[in-house]
Amino acid sequence: MAEKIFKKKVELPELFYDLVFAYAISQTTDLLYHFKGNLASVAEAFIIFSVVMVVFINTWMIKSVFINRYGKNSIADIILFMIDVAILLYMSNAFKGNIQDWFQPFAIATGLLSTVLVVQYGTVYLTSKKSADKRISRLMMTITAARTVLVFIGAFLPLKFGIPVALIGIAISWVLPGLFGSILKLHALNFPHILERLTLLTIITFGETIVGIASYFTVETFNFYSILIFTIVGALFMTYITQMDHYIDENRSDETGIRLIYVHYFILFGISLVTVSLEFIGESHIPKNFAILSLYLGLSLFYLGLFLTSPYNKKQLNSDKQVIVFFTISTIIGLLVSLMFNQFSVVVITTALIAIINSIVYVRYMIIKTRL
């Protein structure tokens, strides 16, 4: 029998931090409203949305990995959490209007968040007596310092130069940790802890989706389709917790958690797109095809992220290719039917059916395999 892995407790300041981060992620969907109907405007809105999402999620990931390895829930940790939360609240409401208006304050705030991470990793480097922790903290301090410097420089350059420079800084902290798995494995993550943190962040993000669809639940707007829209969110939530709570084996050691972390970019991106799309499909001034494509892109990213976590599954629950093929075909059928009829009622009914059927198939597969 495998040895039980010690589960590090998720502390209350971490939950508070996650709540504010989920709010920040939900606010990024406002960026998708800033298009003028033409293809170039839509592409620009999606690019800006994607970059801001990466900034937020990447910051959360680096901070959470630090807490997983070195967090002690000390007074210093809590104070730095509060500083981060204050900066995040500002960032969440910074990107209003044109990018020319908000890029500099947003970049400065991002640089300040990165500075906190540099200080934390620098403290570990100076105080740790273990060579493995010194190597890891030096690596992460270098990565976050590079991000900090480039983002600050980008903030004060003319926009056409500042954006690329800041993006290079973000890309460094986004990509490089995944390339140094051999070093990061010297002090493995507490897998149950990082799994719980990611799951909680995602669940809170689902909560923001519920807030997003609340306009369908007023006295004036509530109808049969309101229930179906809620059902879409509920079915996706059911599919997610089935994977994270029942498919994944949390009793794992010697894990960097890199794959689990990176696939949650897909999952969180997907949920955010579903959130804004469920609002779009009910608004007459938004082109229906755009709303449908955005909705099914979100569903596809969400399902892709779930299946990419399968290497962490329990042995008897390794993803069946037939299940993946079924999800793929059902989602494509839902997209084609929605585009073909291009009506609010058809889109909602079709998407609800797809989400429910996929969820049932996933739960049923788990039940069958665990009985064998």
PDB file of N, CA and C in Angstrom, residues 116-209:
ATOM      1  N   VAL A 116       7.119  41.941  -4.829  1.00  0.00           N
ATOM      2  CA  VAL A 116       6.828  41.170  -3.614  1.00  0.00           C
ATOM      3  C   VAL A 116       7.379  39.756  -3.739  1.00  0.00           C
ATOM      4  N   LEU A 117       7.217  39.154  -4.912  1.00  0.00           N
ATOM      5  CA  LEU A 117       7.727  37.796  -5.139  1.00  0.00           C
ATOM      6  C   LEU A 117       9.250  37.758  -5.095  1.00  0.00           C
ATOM      7  N   VAL A 118       9.892  38.777  -5.657  1.00  0.00           N
ATOM      8  CA  VAL A 118      11.359  38.851  -5.611  1.00  0.00           C
ATOM      9  C   VAL A 118      11.830  38.903  -4.163  1.00  0.00           C
ATOM     10  N   VAL A 119      11.160  39.725  -3.357  1.00  0.00           N
ATOM     11  CA  VAL A 119      11.521  39.851  -1.941  1.00  0.00           C
ATOM     12  C   VAL A 119      11.351  38.514  -1.224  1.00  0.00           C
ATOM     13  N   GLN A 120      10.265  37.820  -1.495  1.00  0.00           N
ATOM     14  CA  GLN A 120      10.011  36.550  -0.810  1.00  0.00           C
ATOM     15  C   GLN A 120      11.027  35.481  -1.202  1.00  0.00           C
ATOM     16  N   TYR A 121      11.304  35.356  -2.482  1.00  0.00           N
ATOM     17  CA  TYR A 121      12.297  34.364  -2.908  1.00  0.00           C
ATOM     18  C   TYR A 121      13.699  34.769  -2.461  1.00  0.00           C
ATOM     19  N   GLY A 122      13.970  36.068  -2.433  1.00  0.00           N
ATOM     20  CA  GLY A 122      15.268  36.531  -1.948  1.00  0.00           C
ATOM     21  C   GLY A 122      15.470  36.210  -0.481  1.00  0.00           C
ATOM     22  N   THR A 123      14.406  36.335   0.305  1.00  0.00           N
ATOM     23  CA  THR A 123      14.475  36.011   1.729  1.00  0.00           C
ATOM     24  C   THR A 123      14.787  34.534   1.941  1.00  0.00           C
ATOM     25  N   VAL A 124      14.134  33.673   1.150  1.00  0.00           N
ATOM     26  CA  VAL A 124      14.410  32.234   1.246  1.00  0.00           C
ATOM     27  C   VAL A 124      15.862  31.948   0.883  1.00  0.00           C
ATOM     28  N   TYR A 125      16.349  32.594  -0.159  1.00  0.00           N
ATOM     29  CA  TYR A 125      17.733  32.365  -0.595  1.00  0.00           C
ATOM     30  C   TYR A 125      18.729  32.751   0.503  1.00  0.00           C
ATOM     31  N   LEU A 126      18.469  33.852   1.187  1.00  0.00           N
ATOM     32  CA  LEU A 126      19.396  34.333   2.210  1.00  0.00           C
ATOM     33  C   LEU A 126      19.306  33.536   3.507  1.00  0.00           C
ATOM     34  N   THR A 127      18.143  32.983   3.805  1.00  0.00           N
ATOM     35  CA  THR A 127      17.950  32.322   5.100  1.00  0.00           C
ATOM     36  C   THR A 127      18.024  30.798   5.041  1.00  0.00           C
ATOM     37  N   SER A 128      17.835  30.224   3.868  1.00  0.00           N
ATOM     38  CA  SER A 128      17.809  28.760   3.773  1.00  0.00           C
ATOM     39  C   SER A 128      19.209  28.169   3.888  1.00  0.00           C
ATOM     40  N   LYS A 129      19.288  27.013   4.541  1.00  0.00           N
ATOM     41  CA  LYS A 129      20.562  26.312   4.683  1.00  0.00           C
ATOM     42  C   LYS A 129      20.657  25.108   3.739  1.00  0.00           C
ATOM     43  N   LYS A 130      19.568  24.775   3.076  1.00  0.00           N
ATOM     44  CA  LYS A 130      19.556  23.631   2.164  1.00  0.00           C
ATOM     45  C   LYS A 130      19.946  24.074   0.760  1.00  0.00           C
ATOM     46  N   SER A 131      20.850  23.323   0.150  1.00  0.00           N
ATOM     47  CA  SER A 131      21.333  23.689  -1.185  1.00  0.00           C
ATOM     48  C   SER A 131      20.208  23.645  -2.221  1.00  0.00           C
ATOM     49  N   ALA A 132      19.296  22.677  -2.074  1.00  0.00           N
ATOM     50  CA  ALA A 132      18.182  22.567  -3.026  1.00  0.00           C
ATOM     51  C   ALA A 132      17.312  23.819  -2.988  1.00  0.00           C
ATOM     52  N   ASP A 133      17.012  24.290  -1.772  1.00  0.00           N
ATOM     53  CA  ASP A 133      16.176  25.480  -1.646  1.00  0.00           C
ATOM     54  C   ASP A 133      16.901  26.725  -2.134  1.00  0.00           C
ATOM     55  N   LYS A 134      18.209  26.775  -1.936  1.00  0.00           N
ATOM     56  CA  LYS A 134      18.986  27.905  -2.451  1.00  0.00           C
ATOM     57  C   LYS A 134      18.953  27.931  -3.979  1.00  0.00           C
ATOM     58  N   ARG A 135      19.078  26.769  -4.601  1.00  0.00           N
ATOM     59  CA  ARG A 135      19.042  26.706  -6.068  1.00  0.00           C
ATOM     60  C   ARG A 135      17.672  27.118  -6.603  1.00  0.00           C
ATOM     61  N   ILE A 136      16.626  26.601  -5.967  1.00  0.00           N
ATOM     62  CA  ILE A 136      15.269  26.923  -6.423  1.00  0.00           C
ATOM     63  C   ILE A 136      14.963  28.404  -6.219  1.00  0.00           C
ATOM     64  N   SER A 137      15.270  28.912  -5.029  1.00  0.00           N
ATOM     65  CA  SER A 137      14.963  30.315  -4.736  1.00  0.00           C
ATOM     66  C   SER A 137      15.786  31.257  -5.606  1.00  0.00           C
ATOM     67  N   ARG A 138      17.050  30.888  -5.889  1.00  0.00           N
ATOM     68  CA  ARG A 138      17.872  31.724  -6.776  1.00  0.00           C
ATOM     69  C   ARG A 138      17.287  31.752  -8.186  1.00  0.00           C
ATOM     70  N   LEU A 139      16.856  30.581  -8.668  1.00  0.00           N
ATOM     71  CA  LEU A 139      16.246  30.500  -9.997  1.00  0.00           C
ATOM     72  C   LEU A 139      14.981  31.350 -10.067  1.00  0.00           C
ATOM     73  N   MET A 140      14.080  31.160  -9.103  1.00  0.00           N
ATOM     74  CA  MET A 140      12.808  31.876  -9.143  1.00  0.00           C
ATOM     75  C   MET A 140      12.988  33.365  -8.860  1.00  0.00           C
ATOM     76  N   MET A 141      13.962  33.713  -8.028  1.00  0.00           N
ATOM     77  CA  MET A 141      14.248  35.125  -7.787  1.00  0.00           C
ATOM     78  C   MET A 141      14.744  35.790  -9.069  1.00  0.00           C
ATOM     79  N   THR A 142      15.582  35.077  -9.820  1.00  0.00           N
ATOM     80  CA  THR A 142      16.095  35.610 -11.085  1.00  0.00           C
ATOM     81  C   THR A 142      14.969  35.795 -12.096  1.00  0.00           C
ATOM     82  N   ILE A 143      14.094  34.789 -12.184  1.00  0.00           N
ATOM     83  CA  ILE A 143      12.973  34.859 -13.131  1.00  0.00           C
ATOM     84  C   ILE A 143      12.030  36.008 -12.778  1.00  0.00           C
ATOM     85  N   THR A 144      11.652  36.109 -11.500  1.00  0.00           N
ATOM     86  CA  THR A 144      10.718  37.166 -11.099  1.00  0.00           C
ATOM     87  C   THR A 144      11.373  38.544 -11.159  1.00  0.00           C
ATOM     88  N   ALA A 145      12.690  38.612 -10.904  1.00  0.00           N
ATOM     89  CA  ALA A 145      13.396  39.892 -11.016  1.00  0.00           C
ATOM     90  C   ALA A 145      13.432  40.356 -12.469  1.00  0.00           C
ATOM     91  N   ALA A 146      13.676  39.423 -13.389  1.00  0.00           N
ATOM     92  CA  ALA A 146      13.677  39.768 -14.817  1.00  0.00           C
ATOM     93  C   ALA A 146      12.301  40.273 -15.235  1.00  0.00           C
ATOM     94  N   ARG A 147      11.279  39.593 -14.766  1.00  0.00           N
ATOM     95  CA  ARG A 147       9.907  40.032 -15.060  1.00  0.00           C
ATOM     96  C   ARG A 147       9.660  41.428 -14.503  1.00  0.00           C
ATOM     97  N   THR A 148      10.082  41.655 -13.252  1.00  0.00           N
ATOM     98  CA  THR A 148       9.858  42.943 -12.600  1.00  0.00           C
ATOM     99  C   THR A 148      10.522  44.078 -13.364  1.00  0.00           C
ATOM    100  N   VAL A 149      11.793  43.904 -13.687  1.00  0.00           N
ATOM    101  CA  VAL A 149      12.558  44.951 -14.376  1.00  0.00           C
ATOM    102  C   VAL A 149      11.950  45.264 -15.739  1.00  0.00           C
ATOM    103  N   LEU A 150      11.647  44.231 -16.514  1.00  0.00           N
ATOM    104  CA  LEU A 150      11.122  44.443 -17.867  1.00  0.00           C
ATOM    105  C   LEU A 150       9.727  45.068 -17.843  1.00  0.00           C
ATOM    106  N   VAL A 151       8.903  44.664 -16.890  1.00  0.00           N
ATOM    107  CA  VAL A 151       7.560  45.248 -16.795  1.00  0.00           C
ATOM    108  C   VAL A 151       7.642  46.717 -16.391  1.00  0.00           C
ATOM    109  N   PHE A 152       8.506  47.045 -15.440  1.00  0.00           N
ATOM    110  CA  PHE A 152       8.682  48.448 -15.041  1.00  0.00           C
ATOM    111  C   PHE A 152       9.237  49.287 -16.190  1.00  0.00           C
ATOM    112  N   ILE A 153      10.226  48.753 -16.894  1.00  0.00           N
ATOM    113  CA  ILE A 153      10.781  49.478 -18.047  1.00  0.00           C
ATOM    114  C   ILE A 153       9.692  49.705 -19.091  1.00  0.00           C
ATOM    115  N   GLY A 154       8.930  48.641 -19.376  1.00  0.00           N
ATOM    116  CA  GLY A 154       7.856  48.752 -20.357  1.00  0.00           C
ATOM    117  C   GLY A 154       6.821  49.794 -19.977  1.00  0.00           C
ATOM    118  N   ALA A 155       6.579  49.952 -18.676  1.00  0.00           N
ATOM    119  CA  ALA A 155       5.564  50.897 -18.213  1.00  0.00           C
ATOM    120  C   ALA A 155       5.908  52.335 -18.565  1.00  0.00           C
ATOM    121  N   PHE A 156       7.207  52.645 -18.660  1.00  0.00           N
ATOM    122  CA  PHE A 156       7.624  54.031 -18.863  1.00  0.00           C
ATOM    123  C   PHE A 156       8.144  54.312 -20.272  1.00  0.00           C
ATOM    124  N   LEU A 157       8.071  53.324 -21.136  1.00  0.00           N
ATOM    125  CA  LEU A 157       8.428  53.528 -22.540  1.00  0.00           C
ATOM    126  C   LEU A 157       7.193  53.944 -23.331  1.00  0.00           C
ATOM    127  N   PRO A 158       7.384  54.550 -24.503  1.00  0.00           N
ATOM    128  CA  PRO A 158       6.232  54.795 -25.382  1.00  0.00           C
ATOM    129  C   PRO A 158       5.487  53.488 -25.636  1.00  0.00           C
ATOM    130  N   LEU A 159       4.187  53.580 -25.821  1.00  0.00           N
ATOM    131  CA  LEU A 159       3.332  52.396 -25.856  1.00  0.00           C
ATOM    132  C   LEU A 159       3.802  51.346 -26.855  1.00  0.00           C
ATOM    133  N   LYS A 160       4.208  51.763 -28.049  1.00  0.00           N
ATOM    134  CA  LYS A 160       4.576  50.792 -29.087  1.00  0.00           C
ATOM    135  C   LYS A 160       5.835  50.013 -28.725  1.00  0.00           C
ATOM    136  N   PHE A 161       6.672  50.569 -27.832  1.00  0.00           N
ATOM    137  CA  PHE A 161       7.845  49.843 -27.337  1.00  0.00           C
ATOM    138  C   PHE A 161       7.567  49.206 -25.973  1.00  0.00           C
ATOM    139  N   GLY A 162       6.775  49.891 -25.167  1.00  0.00           N
ATOM    140  CA  GLY A 162       6.526  49.435 -23.803  1.00  0.00           C
ATOM    141  C   GLY A 162       5.784  48.117 -23.728  1.00  0.00           C
ATOM    142  N   ILE A 163       4.776  47.952 -24.588  1.00  0.00           N
ATOM    143  CA  ILE A 163       4.002  46.707 -24.565  1.00  0.00           C
ATOM    144  C   ILE A 163       4.868  45.494 -24.885  1.00  0.00           C
ATOM    145  N   PRO A 164       5.672  45.514 -25.981  1.00  0.00           N
ATOM    146  CA  PRO A 164       6.523  44.341 -26.257  1.00  0.00           C
ATOM    147  C   PRO A 164       7.517  44.041 -25.142  1.00  0.00           C
ATOM    148  N   VAL A 165       8.114  45.084 -24.550  1.00  0.00           N
ATOM    149  CA  VAL A 165       9.089  44.871 -23.477  1.00  0.00           C
ATOM    150  C   VAL A 165       8.411  44.232 -22.266  1.00  0.00           C
ATOM    151  N   ALA A 166       7.250  44.761 -21.885  1.00  0.00           N
ATOM    152  CA  ALA A 166       6.519  44.195 -20.743  1.00  0.00           C
ATOM    153  C   ALA A 166       6.084  42.759 -21.028  1.00  0.00           C
ATOM    154  N   LEU A 167       5.680  42.495 -22.266  1.00  0.00           N
ATOM    155  CA  LEU A 167       5.254  41.141 -22.634  1.00  0.00           C
ATOM    156  C   LEU A 167       6.404  40.147 -22.548  1.00  0.00           C
ATOM    157  N   ILE A 168       7.601  40.589 -22.879  1.00  0.00           N
ATOM    158  CA  ILE A 168       8.773  39.707 -22.745  1.00  0.00           C
ATOM    159  C   ILE A 168       8.962  39.333 -21.276  1.00  0.00           C
ATOM    160  N   GLY A 169       8.796  40.321 -20.396  1.00  0.00           N
ATOM    161  CA  GLY A 169       8.911  40.049 -18.961  1.00  0.00           C
ATOM    162  C   GLY A 169       7.881  39.042 -18.483  1.00  0.00           C
ATOM    163  N   ILE A 170       6.645  39.194 -18.946  1.00  0.00           N
ATOM    164  CA  ILE A 170       5.585  38.250 -18.570  1.00  0.00           C
ATOM    165  C   ILE A 170       5.881  36.868 -19.132  1.00  0.00           C
ATOM    166  N   ALA A 171       6.336  36.824 -20.383  1.00  0.00           N
ATOM    167  CA  ALA A 171       6.629  35.538 -21.032  1.00  0.00           C
ATOM    168  C   ALA A 171       7.729  34.782 -20.297  1.00  0.00           C
ATOM    169  N   ILE A 172       8.719  35.514 -19.778  1.00  0.00           N
ATOM    170  CA  ILE A 172       9.816  34.881 -19.036  1.00  0.00           C
ATOM    171  C   ILE A 172       9.273  34.125 -17.826  1.00  0.00           C
ATOM    172  N   SER A 173       8.404  34.777 -17.065  1.00  0.00           N
ATOM    173  CA  SER A 173       7.879  34.127 -15.850  1.00  0.00           C
ATOM    174  C   SER A 173       6.817  33.084 -16.172  1.00  0.00           C
ATOM    175  N   TRP A 174       6.257  33.150 -17.367  1.00  0.00           N
ATOM    176  CA  TRP A 174       5.242  32.190 -17.782  1.00  0.00           C
ATOM    177  C   TRP A 174       5.874  30.898 -18.291  1.00  0.00           C
ATOM    178  N   VAL A 175       6.956  31.028 -19.053  1.00  0.00           N
ATOM    179  CA  VAL A 175       7.539  29.884 -19.757  1.00  0.00           C
ATOM    180  C   VAL A 175       8.693  29.230 -18.991  1.00  0.00           C
ATOM    181  N   LEU A 176       9.595  30.046 -18.438  1.00  0.00           N
ATOM    182  CA  LEU A 176      10.837  29.492 -17.881  1.00  0.00           C
ATOM    183  C   LEU A 176      10.645  28.475 -16.751  1.00  0.00           C
ATOM    184  N   PRO A 177       9.707  28.678 -15.816  1.00  0.00           N
ATOM    185  CA  PRO A 177       9.561  27.644 -14.771  1.00  0.00           C
ATOM    186  C   PRO A 177       9.299  26.255 -15.339  1.00  0.00           C
ATOM    187  N   GLY A 178       8.605  26.190 -16.460  1.00  0.00           N
ATOM    188  CA  GLY A 178       8.333  24.896 -17.073  1.00  0.00           C
ATOM    189  C   GLY A 178       9.553  24.248 -17.691  1.00  0.00           C
ATOM    190  N   LEU A 179      10.613  25.038 -17.919  1.00  0.00           N
ATOM    191  CA  LEU A 179      11.832  24.517 -18.542  1.00  0.00           C
ATOM    192  C   LEU A 179      12.869  24.079 -17.514  1.00  0.00           C
ATOM    193  N   PHE A 180      12.605  24.357 -16.249  1.00  0.00           N
ATOM    194  CA  PHE A 180      13.572  24.020 -15.196  1.00  0.00           C
ATOM    195  C   PHE A 180      12.977  23.036 -14.190  1.00  0.00           C
ATOM    196  N   GLY A 181      12.227  22.081 -14.706  1.00  0.00           N
ATOM    197  CA  GLY A 181      11.596  21.088 -13.840  1.00  0.00           C
ATOM    198  C   GLY A 181      12.584  20.279 -13.032  1.00  0.00           C
ATOM    199  N   SER A 182      13.772  20.024 -13.596  1.00  0.00           N
ATOM    200  CA  SER A 182      14.772  19.214 -12.887  1.00  0.00           C
ATOM    201  C   SER A 182      15.261  19.910 -11.623  1.00  0.00           C
ATOM    202  N   ILE A 183      15.362  21.240 -11.676  1.00  0.00           N
ATOM    203  CA  ILE A 183      15.773  21.997 -10.485  1.00  0.00           C
ATOM    204  C   ILE A 183      14.611  22.092  -9.494  1.00  0.00           C
ATOM    205  N   LEU A 184      13.435  22.406  -9.999  1.00  0.00           N
ATOM    206  CA  LEU A 184      12.270  22.569  -9.123  1.00  0.00           C
ATOM    207  C   LEU A 184      11.902  21.274  -8.411  1.00  0.00           C
ATOM    208  N   LYS A 185      12.270  20.136  -9.014  1.00  0.00           N
ATOM    209  CA  LYS A 185      11.947  18.841  -8.413  1.00  0.00           C
ATOM    210  C   LYS A 185      12.825  18.547  -7.201  1.00  0.00           C
ATOM    211  N   LEU A 186      13.896  19.324  -7.004  1.00  0.00           N
ATOM    212  CA  LEU A 186      14.765  19.124  -5.841  1.00  0.00           C
ATOM    213  C   LEU A 186      13.999  19.350  -4.536  1.00  0.00           C
ATOM    214  N   HIS A 187      13.001  20.225  -4.603  1.00  0.00           N
ATOM    215  CA  HIS A 187      12.078  20.401  -3.471  1.00  0.00           C
ATOM    216  C   HIS A 187      10.677  20.291  -4.060  1.00  0.00           C
ATOM    217  N   ALA A 188      10.156  19.066  -4.071  1.00  0.00           N
ATOM    218  CA  ALA A 188       8.870  18.804  -4.721  1.00  0.00           C
ATOM    219  C   ALA A 188       7.747  19.575  -4.035  1.00  0.00           C
ATOM    220  N   LEU A 189       6.719  19.874  -4.819  1.00  0.00           N
ATOM    221  CA  LEU A 189       5.546  20.518  -4.247  1.00  0.00           C
ATOM    222  C   LEU A 189       4.755  19.537  -3.396  1.00  0.00           C
ATOM    223  N   ASN A 190       4.029  20.078  -2.440  1.00  0.00           N
ATOM    224  CA  ASN A 190       3.047  19.282  -1.717  1.00  0.00           C
ATOM    225  C   ASN A 190       1.828  19.177  -2.633  1.00  0.00           C
ATOM    226  N   PHE A 191       1.701  18.036  -3.300  1.00  0.00           N
ATOM    227  CA  PHE A 191       0.704  17.908  -4.367  1.00  0.00           C
ATOM    228  C   PHE A 191      -0.730  18.112  -3.884  1.00  0.00           C
ATOM    229  N   PRO A 192      -1.143  17.531  -2.744  1.00  0.00           N
ATOM    230  CA  PRO A 192      -2.525  17.767  -2.288  1.00  0.00           C
ATOM    231  C   PRO A 192      -2.827  19.249  -2.080  1.00  0.00           C
ATOM    232  N   HIS A 193      -1.821  20.009  -1.613  1.00  0.00           N
ATOM    233  CA  HIS A 193      -2.018  21.434  -1.345  1.00  0.00           C
ATOM    234  C   HIS A 193      -2.215  22.213  -2.643  1.00  0.00           C
ATOM    235  N   ILE A 194      -1.347  22.004  -3.634  1.00  0.00           N
ATOM    236  CA  ILE A 194      -1.465  22.766  -4.880  1.00  0.00           C
ATOM    237  C   ILE A 194      -2.731  22.359  -5.630  1.00  0.00           C
ATOM    238  N   LEU A 195      -3.104  21.080  -5.522  1.00  0.00           N
ATOM    239  CA  LEU A 195      -4.353  20.627  -6.150  1.00  0.00           C
ATOM    240  C   LEU A 195      -5.550  21.323  -5.513  1.00  0.00           C
ATOM    241  N   GLU A 196      -5.540  21.407  -4.186  1.00  0.00           N
ATOM    242  CA  GLU A 196      -6.653  22.060  -3.490  1.00  0.00           C
ATOM    243  C   GLU A 196      -6.713  23.547  -3.826  1.00  0.00           C
ATOM    244  N   ARG A 197      -5.546  24.212  -3.879  1.00  0.00           N
ATOM    245  CA  ARG A 197      -5.523  25.640  -4.211  1.00  0.00           C
ATOM    246  C   ARG A 197      -6.077  25.894  -5.604  1.00  0.00           C
ATOM    247  N   LEU A 198      -5.635  25.097  -6.568  1.00  0.00           N
ATOM    248  CA  LEU A 198      -6.120  25.262  -7.944  1.00  0.00           C
ATOM    249  C   LEU A 198      -7.616  24.983  -8.037  1.00  0.00           C
ATOM    250  N   THR A 199      -8.046  23.958  -7.313  1.00  0.00           N
ATOM    251  CA  THR A 199      -9.468  23.609  -7.325  1.00  0.00           C
ATOM    252  C   THR A 199     -10.308  24.719  -6.710  1.00  0.00           C
ATOM    253  N   LEU A 200      -9.843  25.270  -5.600  1.00  0.00           N
ATOM    254  CA  LEU A 200     -10.582  26.348  -4.940  1.00  0.00           C
ATOM    255  C   LEU A 200     -10.653  27.589  -5.820  1.00  0.00           C
ATOM    256  N   LEU A 201      -9.533  27.937  -6.468  1.00  0.00           N
ATOM    257  CA  LEU A 201      -9.534  29.096  -7.364  1.00  0.00           C
ATOM    258  C   LEU A 201     -10.547  28.893  -8.491  1.00  0.00           C
ATOM    259  N   THR A 202     -10.571  27.689  -9.040  1.00  0.00           N
ATOM    260  CA  THR A 202     -11.488  27.398 -10.144  1.00  0.00           C
ATOM    261  C   THR A 202     -12.938  27.430  -9.679  1.00  0.00           C
ATOM    262  N   ILE A 203     -13.196  26.883  -8.493  1.00  0.00           N
ATOM    263  CA  ILE A 203     -14.565  26.890  -7.963  1.00  0.00           C
ATOM    264  C   ILE A 203     -15.036  28.325  -7.720  1.00  0.00           C
ATOM    265  N   ILE A 204     -14.143  29.160  -7.181  1.00  0.00           N
ATOM    266  CA  ILE A 204     -14.507  30.563  -6.970  1.00  0.00           C
ATOM    267  C   ILE A 204     -14.758  31.251  -8.309  1.00  0.00           C
ATOM    268  N   THR A 205     -13.983  30.880  -9.333  1.00  0.00           N
ATOM    269  CA  THR A 205     -14.196  31.431 -10.673  1.00  0.00           C
ATOM    270  C   THR A 205     -15.559  31.009 -11.213  1.00  0.00           C
ATOM    271  N   PHE A 206     -15.961  29.769 -10.932  1.00  0.00           N
ATOM    272  CA  PHE A 206     -17.322  29.342 -11.274  1.00  0.00           C
ATOM    273  C   PHE A 206     -18.346  30.224 -10.557  1.00  0.00           C
ATOM    274  N   GLY A 207     -18.028  30.605  -9.331  1.00  0.00           N
ATOM    275  CA  GLY A 207     -18.917  31.502  -8.598  1.00  0.00           C
ATOM    276  C   GLY A 207     -19.094  32.827  -9.310  1.00  0.00           C
ATOM    277  N   GLU A 208     -18.002  33.333  -9.901  1.00  0.00           N
ATOM    278  CA  GLU A 208     -18.085  34.570 -10.674  1.00  0.00           C
ATOM    279  C   GLU A 208     -18.937  34.367 -11.930  1.00  0.00           C
ATOM    280  N   THR A 209     -18.918  33.149 -12.472  1.00  0.00           N
ATOM    281  CA  THR A 209     -19.783  32.843 -13.615  1.00  0.00           C
ATOM    282  C   THR A 209     -21.249  32.941 -13.210  1.00  0.00           C
TER     283      THR A 209
END
